[in-house]
Tab-separated table of C-alpha atoms in Angstrom:
chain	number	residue	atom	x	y	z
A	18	UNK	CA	2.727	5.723	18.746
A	19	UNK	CA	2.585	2.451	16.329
A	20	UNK	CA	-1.304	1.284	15.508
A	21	UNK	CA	0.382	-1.256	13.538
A	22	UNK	CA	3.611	-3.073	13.340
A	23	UNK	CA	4.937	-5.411	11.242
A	24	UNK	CA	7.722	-7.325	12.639
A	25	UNK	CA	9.725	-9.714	10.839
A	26	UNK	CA	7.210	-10.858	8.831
A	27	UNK	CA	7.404	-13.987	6.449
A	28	UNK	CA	4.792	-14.903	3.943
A	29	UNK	CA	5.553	-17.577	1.756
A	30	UNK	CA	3.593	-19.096	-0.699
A	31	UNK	CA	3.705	-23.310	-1.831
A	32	UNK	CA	3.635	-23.883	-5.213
A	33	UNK	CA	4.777	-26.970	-7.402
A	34	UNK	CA	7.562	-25.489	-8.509
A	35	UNK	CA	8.648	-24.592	-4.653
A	36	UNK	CA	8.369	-22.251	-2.428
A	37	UNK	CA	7.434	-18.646	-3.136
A	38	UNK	CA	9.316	-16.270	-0.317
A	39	UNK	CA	6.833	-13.266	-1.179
A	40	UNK	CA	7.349	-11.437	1.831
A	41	UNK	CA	10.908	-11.999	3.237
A	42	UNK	CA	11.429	-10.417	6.158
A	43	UNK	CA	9.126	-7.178	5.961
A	44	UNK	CA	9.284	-4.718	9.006
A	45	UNK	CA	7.278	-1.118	9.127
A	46	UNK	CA	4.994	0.708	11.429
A	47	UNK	CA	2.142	2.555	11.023
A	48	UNK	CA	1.730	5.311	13.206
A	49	UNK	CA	-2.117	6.641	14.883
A	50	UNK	CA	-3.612	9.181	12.522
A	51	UNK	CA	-0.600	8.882	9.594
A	52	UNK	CA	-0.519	7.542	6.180
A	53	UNK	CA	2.784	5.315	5.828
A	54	UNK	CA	3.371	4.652	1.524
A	55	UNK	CA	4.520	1.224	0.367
A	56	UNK	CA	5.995	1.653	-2.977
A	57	UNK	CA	7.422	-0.404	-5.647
A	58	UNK	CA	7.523	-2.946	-8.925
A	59	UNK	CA	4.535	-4.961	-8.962
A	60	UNK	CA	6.079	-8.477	-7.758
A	61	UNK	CA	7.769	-6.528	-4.522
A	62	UNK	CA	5.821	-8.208	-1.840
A	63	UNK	CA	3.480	-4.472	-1.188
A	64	UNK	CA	0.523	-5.938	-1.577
A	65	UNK	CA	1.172	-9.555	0.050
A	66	UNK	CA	2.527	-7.346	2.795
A	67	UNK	CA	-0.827	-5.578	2.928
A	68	UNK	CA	-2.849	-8.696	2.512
A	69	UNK	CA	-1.639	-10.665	5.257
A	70	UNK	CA	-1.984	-8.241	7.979
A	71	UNK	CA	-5.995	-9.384	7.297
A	72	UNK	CA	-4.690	-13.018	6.471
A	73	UNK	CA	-6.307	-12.273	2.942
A	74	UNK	CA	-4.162	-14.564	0.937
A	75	UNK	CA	-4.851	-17.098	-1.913
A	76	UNK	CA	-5.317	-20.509	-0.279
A	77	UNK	CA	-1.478	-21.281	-0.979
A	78	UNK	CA	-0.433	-18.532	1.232
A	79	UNK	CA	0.489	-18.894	4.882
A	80	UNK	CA	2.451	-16.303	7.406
A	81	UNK	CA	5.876	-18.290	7.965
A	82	UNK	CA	6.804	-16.542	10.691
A	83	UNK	CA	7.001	-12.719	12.228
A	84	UNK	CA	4.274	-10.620	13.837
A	85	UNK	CA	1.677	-8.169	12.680
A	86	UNK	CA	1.247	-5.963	15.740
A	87	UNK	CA	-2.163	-3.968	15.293
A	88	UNK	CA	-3.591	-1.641	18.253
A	89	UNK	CA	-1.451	-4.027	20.819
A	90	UNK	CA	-2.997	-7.555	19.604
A	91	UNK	CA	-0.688	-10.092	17.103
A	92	UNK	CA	-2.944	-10.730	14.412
A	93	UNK	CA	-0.304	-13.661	12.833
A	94	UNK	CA	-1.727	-15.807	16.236
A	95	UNK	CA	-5.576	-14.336	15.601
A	96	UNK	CA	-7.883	-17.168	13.728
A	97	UNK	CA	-9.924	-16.658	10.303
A	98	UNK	CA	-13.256	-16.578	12.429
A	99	UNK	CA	-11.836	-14.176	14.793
A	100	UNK	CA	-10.149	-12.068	11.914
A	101	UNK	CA	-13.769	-11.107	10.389
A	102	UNK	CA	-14.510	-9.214	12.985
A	103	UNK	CA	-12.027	-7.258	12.335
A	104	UNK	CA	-12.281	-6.539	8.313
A	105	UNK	CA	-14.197	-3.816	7.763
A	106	UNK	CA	-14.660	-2.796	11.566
A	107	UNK	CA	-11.273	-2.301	12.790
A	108	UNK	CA	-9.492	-2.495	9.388
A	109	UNK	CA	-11.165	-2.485	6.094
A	110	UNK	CA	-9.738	-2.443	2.360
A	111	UNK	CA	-9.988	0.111	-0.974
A	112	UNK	CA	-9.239	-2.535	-3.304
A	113	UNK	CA	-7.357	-1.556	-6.235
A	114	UNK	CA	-10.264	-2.133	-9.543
A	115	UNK	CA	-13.498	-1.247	-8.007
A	116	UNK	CA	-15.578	-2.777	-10.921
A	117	UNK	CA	-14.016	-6.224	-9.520
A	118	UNK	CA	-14.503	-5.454	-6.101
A	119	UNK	CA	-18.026	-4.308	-5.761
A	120	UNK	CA	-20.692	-7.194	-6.877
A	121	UNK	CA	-22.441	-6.292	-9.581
A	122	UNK	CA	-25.623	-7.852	-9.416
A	123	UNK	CA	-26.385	-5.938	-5.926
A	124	UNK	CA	-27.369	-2.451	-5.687
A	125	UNK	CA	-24.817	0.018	-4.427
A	126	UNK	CA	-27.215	0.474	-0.957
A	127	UNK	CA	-26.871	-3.621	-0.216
A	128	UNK	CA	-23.601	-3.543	-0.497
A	129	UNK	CA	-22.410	-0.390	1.528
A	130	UNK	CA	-25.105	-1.565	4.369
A	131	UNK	CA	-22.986	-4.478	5.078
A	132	UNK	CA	-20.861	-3.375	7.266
A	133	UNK	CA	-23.264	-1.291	9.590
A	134	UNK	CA	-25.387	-4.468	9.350
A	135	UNK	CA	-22.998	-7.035	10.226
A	136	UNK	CA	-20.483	-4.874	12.347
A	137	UNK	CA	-23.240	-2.102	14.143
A	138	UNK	CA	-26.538	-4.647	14.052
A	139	UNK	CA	-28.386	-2.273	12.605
A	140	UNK	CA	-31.917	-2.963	10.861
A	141	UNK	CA	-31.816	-2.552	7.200
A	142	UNK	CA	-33.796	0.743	7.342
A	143	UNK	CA	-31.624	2.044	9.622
A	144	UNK	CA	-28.446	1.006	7.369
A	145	UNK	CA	-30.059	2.538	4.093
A	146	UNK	CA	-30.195	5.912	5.779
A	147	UNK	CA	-26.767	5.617	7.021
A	148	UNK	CA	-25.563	4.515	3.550
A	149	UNK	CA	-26.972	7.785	2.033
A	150	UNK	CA	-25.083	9.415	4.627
A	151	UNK	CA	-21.558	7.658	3.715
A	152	UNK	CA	-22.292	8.323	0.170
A	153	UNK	CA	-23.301	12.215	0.751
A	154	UNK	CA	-19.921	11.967	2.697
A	155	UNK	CA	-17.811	11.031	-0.455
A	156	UNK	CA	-19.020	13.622	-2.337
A	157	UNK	CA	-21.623	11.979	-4.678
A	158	UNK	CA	-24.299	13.693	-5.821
A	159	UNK	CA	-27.683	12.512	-5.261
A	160	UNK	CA	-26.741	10.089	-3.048
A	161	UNK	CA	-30.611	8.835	-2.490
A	162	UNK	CA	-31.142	7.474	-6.559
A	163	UNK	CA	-26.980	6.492	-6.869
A	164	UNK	CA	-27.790	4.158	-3.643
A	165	UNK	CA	-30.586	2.349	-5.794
A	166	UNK	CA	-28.419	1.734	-8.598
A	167	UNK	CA	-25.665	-1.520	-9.662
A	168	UNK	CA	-22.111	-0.729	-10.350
A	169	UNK	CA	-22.279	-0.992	-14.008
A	170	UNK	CA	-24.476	1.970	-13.978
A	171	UNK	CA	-21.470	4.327	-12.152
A	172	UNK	CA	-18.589	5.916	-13.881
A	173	UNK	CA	-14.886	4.421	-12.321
A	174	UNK	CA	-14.533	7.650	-10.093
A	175	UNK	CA	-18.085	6.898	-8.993
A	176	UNK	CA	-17.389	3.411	-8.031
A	177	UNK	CA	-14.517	3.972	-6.379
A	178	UNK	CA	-16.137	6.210	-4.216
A	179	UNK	CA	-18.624	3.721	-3.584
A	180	UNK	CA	-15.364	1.406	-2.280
A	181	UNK	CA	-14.393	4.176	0.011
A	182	UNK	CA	-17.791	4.910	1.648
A	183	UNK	CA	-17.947	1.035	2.383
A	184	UNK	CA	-14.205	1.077	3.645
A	185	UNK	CA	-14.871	4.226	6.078
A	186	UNK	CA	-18.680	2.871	7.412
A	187	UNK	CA	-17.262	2.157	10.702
A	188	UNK	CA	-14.280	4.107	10.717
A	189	UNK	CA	-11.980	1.800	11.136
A	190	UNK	CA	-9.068	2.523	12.837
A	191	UNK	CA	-6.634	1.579	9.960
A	192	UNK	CA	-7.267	1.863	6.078
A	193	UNK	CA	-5.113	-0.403	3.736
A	194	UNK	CA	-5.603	1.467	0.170
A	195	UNK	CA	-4.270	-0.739	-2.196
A	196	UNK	CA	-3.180	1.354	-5.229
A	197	UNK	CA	-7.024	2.360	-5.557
A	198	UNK	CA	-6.338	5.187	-8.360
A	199	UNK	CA	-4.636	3.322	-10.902
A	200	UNK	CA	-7.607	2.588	-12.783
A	201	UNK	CA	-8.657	6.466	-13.157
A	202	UNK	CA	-7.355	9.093	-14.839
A	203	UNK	CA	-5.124	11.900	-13.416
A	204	UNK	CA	-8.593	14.567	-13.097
A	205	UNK	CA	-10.781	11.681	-10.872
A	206	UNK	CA	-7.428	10.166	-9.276
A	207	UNK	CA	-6.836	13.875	-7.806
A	208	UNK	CA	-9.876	14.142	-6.525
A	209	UNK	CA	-10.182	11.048	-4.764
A	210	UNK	CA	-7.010	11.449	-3.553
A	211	UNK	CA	-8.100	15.322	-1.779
A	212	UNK	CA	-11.051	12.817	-0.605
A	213	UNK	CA	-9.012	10.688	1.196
A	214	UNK	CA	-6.863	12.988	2.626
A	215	UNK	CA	-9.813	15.094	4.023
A	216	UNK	CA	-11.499	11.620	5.273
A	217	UNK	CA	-8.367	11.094	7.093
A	218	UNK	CA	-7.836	14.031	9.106
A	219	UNK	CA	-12.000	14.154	10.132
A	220	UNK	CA	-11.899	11.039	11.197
A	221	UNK	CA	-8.196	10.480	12.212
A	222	UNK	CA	-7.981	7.152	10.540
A	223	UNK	CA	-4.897	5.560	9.334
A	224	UNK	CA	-4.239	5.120	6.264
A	225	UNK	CA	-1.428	2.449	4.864
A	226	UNK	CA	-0.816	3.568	1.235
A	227	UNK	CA	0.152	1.001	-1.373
A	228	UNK	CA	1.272	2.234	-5.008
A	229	UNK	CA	3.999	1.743	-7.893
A	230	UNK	CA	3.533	6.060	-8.348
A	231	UNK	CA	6.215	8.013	-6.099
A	232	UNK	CA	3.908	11.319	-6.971
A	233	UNK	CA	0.986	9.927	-5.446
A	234	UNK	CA	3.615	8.851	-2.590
A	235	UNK	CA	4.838	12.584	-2.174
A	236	UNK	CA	1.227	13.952	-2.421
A	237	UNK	CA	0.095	11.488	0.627
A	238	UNK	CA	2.107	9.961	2.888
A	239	UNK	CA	3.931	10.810	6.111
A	240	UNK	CA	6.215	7.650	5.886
A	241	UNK	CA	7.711	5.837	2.849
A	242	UNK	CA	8.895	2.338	2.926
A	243	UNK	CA	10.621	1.196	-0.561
A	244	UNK	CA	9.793	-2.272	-1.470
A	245	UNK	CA	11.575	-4.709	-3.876
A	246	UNK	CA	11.663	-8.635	-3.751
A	247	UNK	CA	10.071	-8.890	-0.905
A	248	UNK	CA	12.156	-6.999	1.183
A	249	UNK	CA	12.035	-3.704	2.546
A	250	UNK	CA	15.144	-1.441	0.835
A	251	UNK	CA	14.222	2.137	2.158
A	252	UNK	CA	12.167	4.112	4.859
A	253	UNK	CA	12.153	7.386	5.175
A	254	UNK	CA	9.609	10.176	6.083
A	255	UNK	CA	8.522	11.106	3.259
A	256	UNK	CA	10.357	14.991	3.199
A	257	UNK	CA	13.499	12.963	3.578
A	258	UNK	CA	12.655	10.361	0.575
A	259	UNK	CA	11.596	13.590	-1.742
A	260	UNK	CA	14.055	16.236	-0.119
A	261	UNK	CA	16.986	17.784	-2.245
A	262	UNK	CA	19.405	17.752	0.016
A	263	UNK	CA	19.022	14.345	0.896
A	264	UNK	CA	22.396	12.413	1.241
A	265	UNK	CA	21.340	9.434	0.911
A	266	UNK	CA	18.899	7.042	-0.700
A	267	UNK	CA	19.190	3.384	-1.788
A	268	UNK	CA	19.913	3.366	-5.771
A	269	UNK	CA	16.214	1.591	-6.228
A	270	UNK	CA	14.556	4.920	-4.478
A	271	UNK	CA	16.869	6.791	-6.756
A	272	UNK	CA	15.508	4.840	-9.919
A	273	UNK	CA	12.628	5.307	-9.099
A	274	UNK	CA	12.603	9.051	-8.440
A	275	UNK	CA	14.294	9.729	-11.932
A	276	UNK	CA	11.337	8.180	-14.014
A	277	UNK	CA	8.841	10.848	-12.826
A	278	UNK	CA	8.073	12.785	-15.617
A	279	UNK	CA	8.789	16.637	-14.495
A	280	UNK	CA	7.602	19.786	-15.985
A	281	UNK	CA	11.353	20.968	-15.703
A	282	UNK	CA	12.945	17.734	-17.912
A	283	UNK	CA	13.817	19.859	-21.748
A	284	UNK	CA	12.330	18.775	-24.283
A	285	UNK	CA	13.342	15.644	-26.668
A	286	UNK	CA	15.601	14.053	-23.337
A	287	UNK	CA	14.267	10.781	-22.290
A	288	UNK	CA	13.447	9.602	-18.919
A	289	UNK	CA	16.204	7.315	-17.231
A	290	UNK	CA	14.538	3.844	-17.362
A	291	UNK	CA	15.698	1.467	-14.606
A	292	UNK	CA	16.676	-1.458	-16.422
A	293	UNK	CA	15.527	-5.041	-16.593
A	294	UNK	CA	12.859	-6.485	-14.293
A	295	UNK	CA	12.173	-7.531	-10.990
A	296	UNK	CA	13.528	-11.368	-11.097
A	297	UNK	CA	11.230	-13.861	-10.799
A	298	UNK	CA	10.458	-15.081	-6.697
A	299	UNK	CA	11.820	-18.807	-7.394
A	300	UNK	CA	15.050	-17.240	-9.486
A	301	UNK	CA	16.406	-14.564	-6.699
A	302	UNK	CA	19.825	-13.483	-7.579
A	303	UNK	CA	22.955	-14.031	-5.048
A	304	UNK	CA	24.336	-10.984	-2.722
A	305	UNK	CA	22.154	-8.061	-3.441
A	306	UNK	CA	18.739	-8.327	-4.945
A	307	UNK	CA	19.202	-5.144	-6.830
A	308	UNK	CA	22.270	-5.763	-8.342
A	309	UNK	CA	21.723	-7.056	-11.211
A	310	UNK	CA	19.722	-3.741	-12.437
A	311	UNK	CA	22.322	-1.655	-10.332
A	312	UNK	CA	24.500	0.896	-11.942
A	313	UNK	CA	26.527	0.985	-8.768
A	314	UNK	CA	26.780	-2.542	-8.159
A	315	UNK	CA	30.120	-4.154	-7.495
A	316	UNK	CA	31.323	-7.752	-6.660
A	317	UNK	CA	30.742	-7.391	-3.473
A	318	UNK	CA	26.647	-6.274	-4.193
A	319	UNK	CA	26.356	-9.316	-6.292
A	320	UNK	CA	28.003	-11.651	-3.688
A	321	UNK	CA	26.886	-10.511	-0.153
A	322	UNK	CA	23.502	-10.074	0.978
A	323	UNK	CA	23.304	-6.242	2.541
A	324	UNK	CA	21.602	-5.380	5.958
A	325	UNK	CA	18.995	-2.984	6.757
A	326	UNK	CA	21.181	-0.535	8.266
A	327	UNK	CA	20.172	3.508	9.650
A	328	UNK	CA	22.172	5.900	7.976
A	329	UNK	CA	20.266	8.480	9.587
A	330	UNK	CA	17.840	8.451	12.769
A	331	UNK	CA	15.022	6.850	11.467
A	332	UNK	CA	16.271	6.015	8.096
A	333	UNK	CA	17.254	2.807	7.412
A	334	UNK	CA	18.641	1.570	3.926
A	335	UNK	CA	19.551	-2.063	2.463
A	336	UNK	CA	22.454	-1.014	0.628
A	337	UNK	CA	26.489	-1.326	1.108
A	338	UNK	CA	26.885	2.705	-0.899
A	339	UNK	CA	23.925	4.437	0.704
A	340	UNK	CA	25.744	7.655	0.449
A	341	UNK	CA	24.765	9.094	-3.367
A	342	UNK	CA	28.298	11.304	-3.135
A	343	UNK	CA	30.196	8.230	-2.543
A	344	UNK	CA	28.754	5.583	-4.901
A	345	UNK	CA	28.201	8.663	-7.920
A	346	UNK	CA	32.321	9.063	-7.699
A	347	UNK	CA	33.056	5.523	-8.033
A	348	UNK	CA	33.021	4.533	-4.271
C-alpha cells in the first residue's frame, strides 16, 4: 500500500524571464515501510519534487496543479499553517549540507529538542533526556557532552547525524533524504547509509531517497524513479533498474549506469560520459527531452514528445526504443 502518492504533479516557478515548469507532470508512490530512489542531473525536478510534497518552495514557487496523496489526505489542498504540523511529525527532512541546515549559534540539544517540544509538548527537561536518547540512537559517542556542544564543534559525519536524530524524533511516518551524503566521504557516507537503513527497518519508516549516485541508489532503495527535466523517464524496482538481464531501460538510465566507476572496467579505458547538459528549464528542446544528448535519437525523438508507457508490469519508460536490443541494432 501507497503512504504517499504523487499524482500529476505540476510545480512551476514565476520568474521575469517566464515561467519555470520545474516539475512537469511528476507521478510516483511511496510504499509503507520502503525506500523509493529519485535519481538524476541536478536541474531534474528531484528535489522540487521532494520539496513540494511539504510546500517547501522559494516564495516564487507554487503547485500548478496535481495531487500529493500522503497517508490518504491531499497535501496540494492542505494550508502553510496546517502543513507545520506535519514537518517534522508526520514527515520531516535530512537536508542535503548539514553545516547549512543546523543553526550554528544553538547547541546541538536546542535544536534536536524541537521537535519533541513543539510536536510531543514536552518540558525542556524532559526533551534533553530524550535528545540524548536520539543521539545514543545514531551512534554518537558520548551523547551527554556532544548534546552541549554547536555544530562547528562536530566533524560532517557528526553533524549529519545530528540531522538524522532530529529527522527521526517523532518517527515520522515518511523521511525525504535529500542527497544527505554528498558532502562526506565514501568511509562516513557508508556508515550513515548502514544507519539509515537499520533506522528504517526498527522503526518501519519510509524513506524517499533523493541522489545524482545510482550506487547509493542500488545500495538503498526498493523503487527507482529516473528523473530528467522535470519529468519522470524510468521506474523500476530497483533489481529490475540494476539487473543484467534487463531488456529494457530508457537510454538516460543506461547513461547513467555506464558512468559508475567498476572494479571490473581495465585499466587506461575511460568511462562513457553522457554528453552535454541538462538544457536550461526556459530553453526545453522539441519532441524528446533527451534527444539532444541521445545516441539513439531519431527524427522522430526530436519531433514528438514520448509517453510514459509500461513495457513491463510495473515498469514504465518515456521512450519510443525502450527495448536496448532494438535501439543497439539500429531500430
Amino acid at each position: 500500500m501507497a503512504l504517499l502518492e504523487l499524482r500529476d504533479l505540476h510545480t512551476f516557478f514565476t520568474t521575469k524571464k517566464g515561467i519555470i515548469k520545474a516539475v512537469n507532470g511528476v507521478s510516483y508512490e511511496v510504499e509503507a515501510g520502503k525506500t523509493l530512489g529519485v535519481v538524476g542531473e541536478s536541474g531534474s525536478g528531484k528535489s522540487v519534487s521532494a520539496m513540494s510534497i511539504i510546500k517547501l518552495l522559494d516564495g516564487n514557487g507554487y503547485i500548478n496543479s496535481g495531487e500529493v496523496i500522503f497517508d490518504g489526505k491531499d497535501l496540494a489542498d492542505v494550508s502553510i499553517k496546517d502543513m507545520t504540523k506535519i514537518r517534522g511529525n508526520d514527515i520531516s527532512v535530512i537536508f542535503q549540507e548539514p553545516m547549512t541546515s543546523l543553526n550554528p549559534v544553538f547547541t546541538v540539544e536546542r535544536q534536536v529538542s524541537e521537535p519533541f517540544i513543539i510536536h510531543q509538548r514536552m518540558s525542556k527537561k524532559a526533551a534533553a533526556k530524550k535528545v540524548v536518547e536520539m543521539l545514543r540512537q545514531v551512534n554518537i559517542p558520548n551523547p551527554e557532552a556532544v548534546a552541549k556542544q554547536y555544530p562547528h564543534q562536530l566533524s560532517g559525519g557528526m553533524r549529519q547525524r545530528v540531522m538524522i536524530a532530529m529527522a527521526l524524533a517523532c518517527k515520522p511516518k515518511l523521511l525525504i533524504a535529500d542527497e544527505p551524503t554528498t558532502a562526506l566521504d565514501v568511509t562516513i557516507q557508508a556508515q550513515i547509509l548502514k544507519l539509515m537503513n537499520a533506522l528504517k527497518k526498527e522503526n518501519g519508516t519510509s524513506i524517499l531517497f533523493i541522489t545524482h549516485d545510482l550506487g547509493v541508489i542500488n545500495e538503498m532503495a526498493d523503487d527507482v524513479a529516473v528523473m530528467y527535466c522535470g519529468q519522470v523517464v524510468e521506474m523500476a524496482p530497483s533489481r529490475v533498474i540494476f539487473g543484467k538481464e534487463n531488456n529494457y531501460s530508457h537510454p538516460y538510465t543506461e547513461g547513467l549506469m555506464y558512468s559508475i566507476p567498476r572494479l571490473d572496467t581495465p585499466t587506461g579505458v575511460r568511462l562513457e560520459a553522457i554528453p552535454g547538459a541538462v538544457p536550461h528549464p526556459l530553453d526545453l528542446p522539441k519532441g524528446c527531452k533527451f534527444a539532444p544528448r541521445c545516441k539513439y535519437a531519431t527524427d522522430k525523438c526530436r519531433n514528438e514528445e514520448p509517453a510514459l508507457v509500461e513495457v513491463e508490469k510495473g515498469h514504465p519508460i518515456r521512450c519510443f526504443y525502450p527495448e536496448k536490443g532494438v535501439r543497439a541494432n539500429g531500430k
